[in-house]
Coordinates of C-alpha atoms in Angstrom, one line a residue:
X1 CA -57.4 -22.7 3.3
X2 CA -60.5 -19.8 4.1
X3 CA -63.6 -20.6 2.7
X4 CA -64.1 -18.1 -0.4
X5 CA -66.4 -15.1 0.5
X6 CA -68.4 -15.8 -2.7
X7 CA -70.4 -19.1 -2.3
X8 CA -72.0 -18.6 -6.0
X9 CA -69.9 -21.7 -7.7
X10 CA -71.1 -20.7 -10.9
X11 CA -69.2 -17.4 -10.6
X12 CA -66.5 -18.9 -8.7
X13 CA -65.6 -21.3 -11.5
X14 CA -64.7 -18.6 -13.6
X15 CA -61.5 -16.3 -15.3
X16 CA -61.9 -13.0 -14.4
X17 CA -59.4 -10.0 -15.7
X18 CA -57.0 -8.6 -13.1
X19 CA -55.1 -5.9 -15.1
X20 CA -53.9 -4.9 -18.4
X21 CA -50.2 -6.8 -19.5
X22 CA -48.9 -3.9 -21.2
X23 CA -49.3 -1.7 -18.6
X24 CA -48.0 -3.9 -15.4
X25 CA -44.4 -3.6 -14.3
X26 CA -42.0 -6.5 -15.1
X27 CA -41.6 -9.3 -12.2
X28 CA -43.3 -6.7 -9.4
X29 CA -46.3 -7.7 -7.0
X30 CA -49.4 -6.0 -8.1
X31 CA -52.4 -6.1 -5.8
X32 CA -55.9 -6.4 -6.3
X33 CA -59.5 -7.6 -5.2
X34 CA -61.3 -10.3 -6.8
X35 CA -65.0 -11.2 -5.4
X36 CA -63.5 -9.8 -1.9
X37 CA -60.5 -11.8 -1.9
X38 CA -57.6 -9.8 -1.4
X39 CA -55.1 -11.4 -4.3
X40 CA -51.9 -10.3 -5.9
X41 CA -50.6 -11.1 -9.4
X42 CA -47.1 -10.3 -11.5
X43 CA -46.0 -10.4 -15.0
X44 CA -42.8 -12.0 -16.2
X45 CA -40.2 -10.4 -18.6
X46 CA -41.4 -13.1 -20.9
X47 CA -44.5 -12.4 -20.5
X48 CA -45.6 -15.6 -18.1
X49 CA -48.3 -14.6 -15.6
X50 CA -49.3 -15.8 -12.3
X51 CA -51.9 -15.4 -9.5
X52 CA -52.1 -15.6 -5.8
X53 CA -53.7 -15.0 -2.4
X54 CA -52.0 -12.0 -1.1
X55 CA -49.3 -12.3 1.4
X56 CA -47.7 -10.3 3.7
X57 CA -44.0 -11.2 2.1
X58 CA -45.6 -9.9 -1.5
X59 CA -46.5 -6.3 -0.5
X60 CA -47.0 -4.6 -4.4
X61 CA -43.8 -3.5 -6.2
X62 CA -42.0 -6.7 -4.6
X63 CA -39.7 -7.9 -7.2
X64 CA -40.9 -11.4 -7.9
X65 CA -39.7 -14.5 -9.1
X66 CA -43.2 -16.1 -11.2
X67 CA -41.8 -19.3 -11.9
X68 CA -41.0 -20.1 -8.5
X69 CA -43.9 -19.2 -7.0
X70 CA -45.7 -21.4 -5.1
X71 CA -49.6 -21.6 -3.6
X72 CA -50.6 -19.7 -6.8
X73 CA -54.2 -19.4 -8.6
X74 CA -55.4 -20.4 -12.0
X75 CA -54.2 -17.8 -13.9
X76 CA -53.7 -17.3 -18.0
X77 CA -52.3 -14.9 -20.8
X78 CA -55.8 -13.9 -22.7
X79 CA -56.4 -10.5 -24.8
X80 CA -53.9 -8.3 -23.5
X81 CA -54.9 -9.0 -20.3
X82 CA -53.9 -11.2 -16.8
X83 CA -56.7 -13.5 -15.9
X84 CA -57.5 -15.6 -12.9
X85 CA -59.6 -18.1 -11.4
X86 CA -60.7 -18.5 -7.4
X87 CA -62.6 -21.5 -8.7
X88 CA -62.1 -24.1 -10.8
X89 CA -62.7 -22.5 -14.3
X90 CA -62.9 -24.0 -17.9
X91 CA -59.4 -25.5 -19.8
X92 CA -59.7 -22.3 -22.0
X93 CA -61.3 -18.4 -22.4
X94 CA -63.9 -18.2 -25.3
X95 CA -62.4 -17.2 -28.6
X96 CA -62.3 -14.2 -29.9
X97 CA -60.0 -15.2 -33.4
X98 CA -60.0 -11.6 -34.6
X99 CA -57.7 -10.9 -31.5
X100 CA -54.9 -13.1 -33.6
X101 CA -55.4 -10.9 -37.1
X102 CA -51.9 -9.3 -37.1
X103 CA -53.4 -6.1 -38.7
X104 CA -55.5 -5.1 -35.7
X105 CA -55.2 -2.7 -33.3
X106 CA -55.0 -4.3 -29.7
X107 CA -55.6 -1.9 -26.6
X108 CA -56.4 -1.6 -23.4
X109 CA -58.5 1.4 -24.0
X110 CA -59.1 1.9 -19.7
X111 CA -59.7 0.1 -16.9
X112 CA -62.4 2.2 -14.6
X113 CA -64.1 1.3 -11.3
X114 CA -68.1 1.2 -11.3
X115 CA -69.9 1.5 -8.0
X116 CA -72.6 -1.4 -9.9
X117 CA -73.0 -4.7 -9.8
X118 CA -71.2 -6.7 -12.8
X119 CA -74.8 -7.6 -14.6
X120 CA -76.0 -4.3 -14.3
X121 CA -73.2 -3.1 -16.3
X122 CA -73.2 -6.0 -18.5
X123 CA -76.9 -5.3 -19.4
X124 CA -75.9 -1.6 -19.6
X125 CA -73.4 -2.8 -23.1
X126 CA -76.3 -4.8 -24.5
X127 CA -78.5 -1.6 -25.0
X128 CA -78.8 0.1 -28.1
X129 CA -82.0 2.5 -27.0
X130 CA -79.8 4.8 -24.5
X131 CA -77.0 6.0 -27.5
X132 CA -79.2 8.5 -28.6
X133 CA -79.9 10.3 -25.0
X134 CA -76.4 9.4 -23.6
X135 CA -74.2 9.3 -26.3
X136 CA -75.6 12.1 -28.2
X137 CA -74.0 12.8 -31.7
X138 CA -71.1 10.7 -31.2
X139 CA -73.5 7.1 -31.4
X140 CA -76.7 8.1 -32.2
X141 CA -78.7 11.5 -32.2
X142 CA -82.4 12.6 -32.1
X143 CA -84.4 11.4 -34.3
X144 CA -82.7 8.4 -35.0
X145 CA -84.1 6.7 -31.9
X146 CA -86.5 3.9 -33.1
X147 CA -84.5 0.1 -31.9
X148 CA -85.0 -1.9 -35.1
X149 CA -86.5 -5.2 -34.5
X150 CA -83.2 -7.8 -34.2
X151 CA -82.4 -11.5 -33.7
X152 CA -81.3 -13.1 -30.0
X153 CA -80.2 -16.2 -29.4
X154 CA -79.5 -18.4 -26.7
X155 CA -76.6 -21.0 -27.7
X156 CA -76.6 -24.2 -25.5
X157 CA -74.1 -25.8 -27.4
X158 CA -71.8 -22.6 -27.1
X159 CA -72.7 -21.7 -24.0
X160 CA -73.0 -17.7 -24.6
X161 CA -75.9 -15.1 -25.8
X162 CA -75.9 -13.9 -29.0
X163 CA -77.7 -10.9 -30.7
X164 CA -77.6 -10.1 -34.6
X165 CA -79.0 -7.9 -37.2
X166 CA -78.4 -5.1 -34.8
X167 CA -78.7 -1.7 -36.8
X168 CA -78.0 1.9 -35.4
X169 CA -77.4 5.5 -37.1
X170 CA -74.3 6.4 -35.2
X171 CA -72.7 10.3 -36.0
X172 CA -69.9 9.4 -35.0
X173 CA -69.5 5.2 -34.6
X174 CA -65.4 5.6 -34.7
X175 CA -62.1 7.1 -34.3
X176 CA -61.9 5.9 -38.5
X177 CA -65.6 7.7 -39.2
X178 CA -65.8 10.4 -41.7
X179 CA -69.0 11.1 -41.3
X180 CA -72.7 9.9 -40.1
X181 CA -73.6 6.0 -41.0
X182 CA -75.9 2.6 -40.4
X183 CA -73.8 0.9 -38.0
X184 CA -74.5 -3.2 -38.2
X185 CA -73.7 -4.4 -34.8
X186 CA -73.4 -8.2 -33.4
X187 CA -73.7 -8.9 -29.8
X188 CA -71.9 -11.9 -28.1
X189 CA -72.3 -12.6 -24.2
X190 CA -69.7 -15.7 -23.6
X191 CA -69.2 -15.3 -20.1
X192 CA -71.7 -14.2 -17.3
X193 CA -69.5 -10.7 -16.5
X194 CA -67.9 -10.6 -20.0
X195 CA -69.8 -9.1 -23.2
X196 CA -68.0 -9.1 -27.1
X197 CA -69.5 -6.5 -29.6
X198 CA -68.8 -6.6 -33.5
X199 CA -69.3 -3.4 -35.3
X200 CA -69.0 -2.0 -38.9
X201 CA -65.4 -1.2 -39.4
X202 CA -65.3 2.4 -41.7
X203 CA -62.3 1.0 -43.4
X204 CA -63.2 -2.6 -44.5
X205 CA -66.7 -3.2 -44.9
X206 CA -65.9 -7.0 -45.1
X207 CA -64.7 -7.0 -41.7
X208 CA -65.7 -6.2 -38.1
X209 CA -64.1 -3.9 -35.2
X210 CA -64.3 -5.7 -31.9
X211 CA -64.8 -4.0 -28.8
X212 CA -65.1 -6.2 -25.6
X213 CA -65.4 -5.0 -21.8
X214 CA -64.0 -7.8 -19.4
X215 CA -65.3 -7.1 -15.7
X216 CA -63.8 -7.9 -12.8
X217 CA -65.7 -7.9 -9.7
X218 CA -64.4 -6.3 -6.6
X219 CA -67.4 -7.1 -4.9
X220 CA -71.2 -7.6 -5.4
X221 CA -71.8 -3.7 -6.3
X222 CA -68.3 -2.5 -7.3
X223 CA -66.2 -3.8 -10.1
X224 CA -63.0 -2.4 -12.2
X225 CA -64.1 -2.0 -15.8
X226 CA -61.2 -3.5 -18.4
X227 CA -62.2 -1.9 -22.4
X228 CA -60.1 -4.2 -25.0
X229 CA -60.1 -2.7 -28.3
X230 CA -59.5 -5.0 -31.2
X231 CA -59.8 -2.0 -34.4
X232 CA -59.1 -1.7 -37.9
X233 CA -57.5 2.0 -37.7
X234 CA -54.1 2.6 -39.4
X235 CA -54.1 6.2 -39.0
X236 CA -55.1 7.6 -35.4
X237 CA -52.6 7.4 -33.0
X238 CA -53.4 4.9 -29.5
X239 CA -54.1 8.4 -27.2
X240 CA -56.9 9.1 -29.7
X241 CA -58.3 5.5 -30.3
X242 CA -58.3 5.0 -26.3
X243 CA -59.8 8.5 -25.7
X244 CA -62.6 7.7 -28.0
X245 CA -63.7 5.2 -25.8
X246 CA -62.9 6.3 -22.4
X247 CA -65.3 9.2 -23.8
X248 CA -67.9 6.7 -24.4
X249 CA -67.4 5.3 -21.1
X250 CA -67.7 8.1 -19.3
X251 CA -71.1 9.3 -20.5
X252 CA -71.9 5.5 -19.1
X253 CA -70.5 5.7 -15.9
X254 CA -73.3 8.0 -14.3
X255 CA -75.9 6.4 -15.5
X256 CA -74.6 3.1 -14.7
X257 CA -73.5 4.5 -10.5
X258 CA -77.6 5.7 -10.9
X259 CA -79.1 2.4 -11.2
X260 CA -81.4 1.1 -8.5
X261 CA -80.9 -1.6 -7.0
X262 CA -77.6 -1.7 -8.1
X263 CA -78.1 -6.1 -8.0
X264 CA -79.6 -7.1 -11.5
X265 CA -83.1 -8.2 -10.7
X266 CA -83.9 -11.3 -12.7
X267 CA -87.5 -12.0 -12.1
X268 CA -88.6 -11.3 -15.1
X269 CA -91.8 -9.0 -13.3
X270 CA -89.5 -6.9 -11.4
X271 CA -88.5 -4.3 -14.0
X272 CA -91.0 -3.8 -17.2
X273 CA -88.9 -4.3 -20.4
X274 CA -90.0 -3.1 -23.9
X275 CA -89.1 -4.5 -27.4
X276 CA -85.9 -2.9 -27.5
X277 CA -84.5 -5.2 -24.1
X278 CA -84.4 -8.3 -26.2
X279 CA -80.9 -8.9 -25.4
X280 CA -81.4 -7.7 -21.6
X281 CA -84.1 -10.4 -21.2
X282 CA -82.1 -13.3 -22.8
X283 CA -79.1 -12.1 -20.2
X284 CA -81.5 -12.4 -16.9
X285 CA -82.7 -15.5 -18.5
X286 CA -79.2 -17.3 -19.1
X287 CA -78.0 -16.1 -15.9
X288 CA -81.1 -17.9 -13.8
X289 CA -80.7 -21.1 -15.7
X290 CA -76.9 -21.2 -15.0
X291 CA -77.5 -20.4 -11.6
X292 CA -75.9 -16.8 -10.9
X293 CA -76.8 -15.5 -8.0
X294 CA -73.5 -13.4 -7.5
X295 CA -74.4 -9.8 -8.1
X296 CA -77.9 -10.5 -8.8
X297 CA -81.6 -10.6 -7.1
X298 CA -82.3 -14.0 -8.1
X299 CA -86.4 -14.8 -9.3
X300 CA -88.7 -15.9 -6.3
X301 CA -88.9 -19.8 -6.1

């Protein structure tokens, strides 16, 4: 067996998405890359999944037999989504319970490649300051720019970042919005590339939409971009709950292909933050005391 390409264990050790269920053809190869490993992965008519270093008797739309494959990868059924492991990853994926709520909505809004480095566009979801000057009248608008002072947390016993008491004047915060509103936002970072976001849902103020964007990393600076959607919305039809997004994403995906260095630096000296980066700052933090150094500039010893 080669020696993996990525010698960050930490990141090894983890599932990563590889494509969206829904849309992968029945029992057919499909390759992809995976921390520059060339792998391969296929969907069963039942809906069983499995992962694999690709080989040359596998080329992609190869019908394929899952349960007899053999040399395969970790690999799991998890939000819509195929995941794998090169490493040696935990029993289970971190819960998101809402995803089993039988009234949801449950898309793969898009899966786009980013020429960035998985913790730059992690930190990038995190932000609250940019909607107004990126995402102008749709999640924020001028004047409504002032970050309002909110909660983060650090969970050791959960292993994840969390942020709460997030509050932003959106226009436009949904597909389901009528009109202009405060928009209460939780922030959940379970996985070092993976970043859960709660937001008021326009139709049932006692509940929360859930919008999560999985990353897979092709590499150290590129990485394909997977947007589950997890929405309250009885009304508007998939095209225009997924175009909604993709619009958001979009707007994001210039800014994001703009950063420099495209690695995350996480000496804390290396880029100034301001009030509003609370959640950024707990991120660079987590990922130094886990150990990251996969897509990252890692703090001077």
């Amino acid at each position: 067996m080669t020696e993996p390409k990525c010698t960050d264990h930490v990141t090894l050790n983890q599932w990563y998405p590889l494509g969206a269920i829904d849309e992968a053809p029945r029992a057919r190869a499909i390759d992809t890359v995976l921390l520059e490993e060339n792998l391969s992965y296929a969907v069963a008519g039942d809906g069983t999944v499995a992962a694999w270093r690709r080989r040359e008797d596998l080329k992609p739309g190869t019908p394929v037999d899952v349960a007899a494959l053999t040399d395969t990868l970790p690999a799991i059924s998890a939000y819509g989504y195929v995941w794998a492991s090169l490493g040696r990853p935990p029993a289970a994926l971190f819960p998101i319970p809402e995803y089993a709520e039988p009234d949801r909505r449950k898309l793969n809004a898009a899966t786009i490649g980013v020429n960035v480095s998985a913790p730059r566009a992690i930190e990038n979801f995190l932000d609250m300051g940019h909607f107004p000057y990126v995402h102008t009248d749709i999640l924020g608008a001028e004047p409504h720019t002032e970050v309002k002072e909110y909660d983060v947390e650090i969970s050791t016993d959960r292993d994840e970042i969390l942020a709460t008491r997030c509050r932003f004047f959106q226009p436009m915060a949904s597909t389901a919005s009528d009109g202009g509103a405060d928009v209460d936002y939780i922030y959940r970072v379970p996985h070092p590339f993976c970043s859960v976001l709660y937001k008021s849902s326009p139709l049932d103020e006692t509940r929360l939409d859930v919008i999560a964007v999985f990353l897979q990393p092709l590499d150290q600076e590129h990485i394909r971009a997977h947007m589950m959607l997890c929405v309250l919305d009885d009304e508007n039809e998939d095209k225009v709950i997924k175009r909604f997004q993709q619009t958001i994403f979009g707007q994001d995906k210039p800014i994001l292909e703009n950063q420099y260095p495209k690695r995350l630096p996480l000496d804390p000296r290396a880029e100034t933050p301001i009030r509003a980066d609370k959640s950024a700052i707990a991120y660079r933090r987590w990922l130094s005391q886990k150990g990251v150094t996969y897509g990252v500039i890692p703090a001077a010893a």
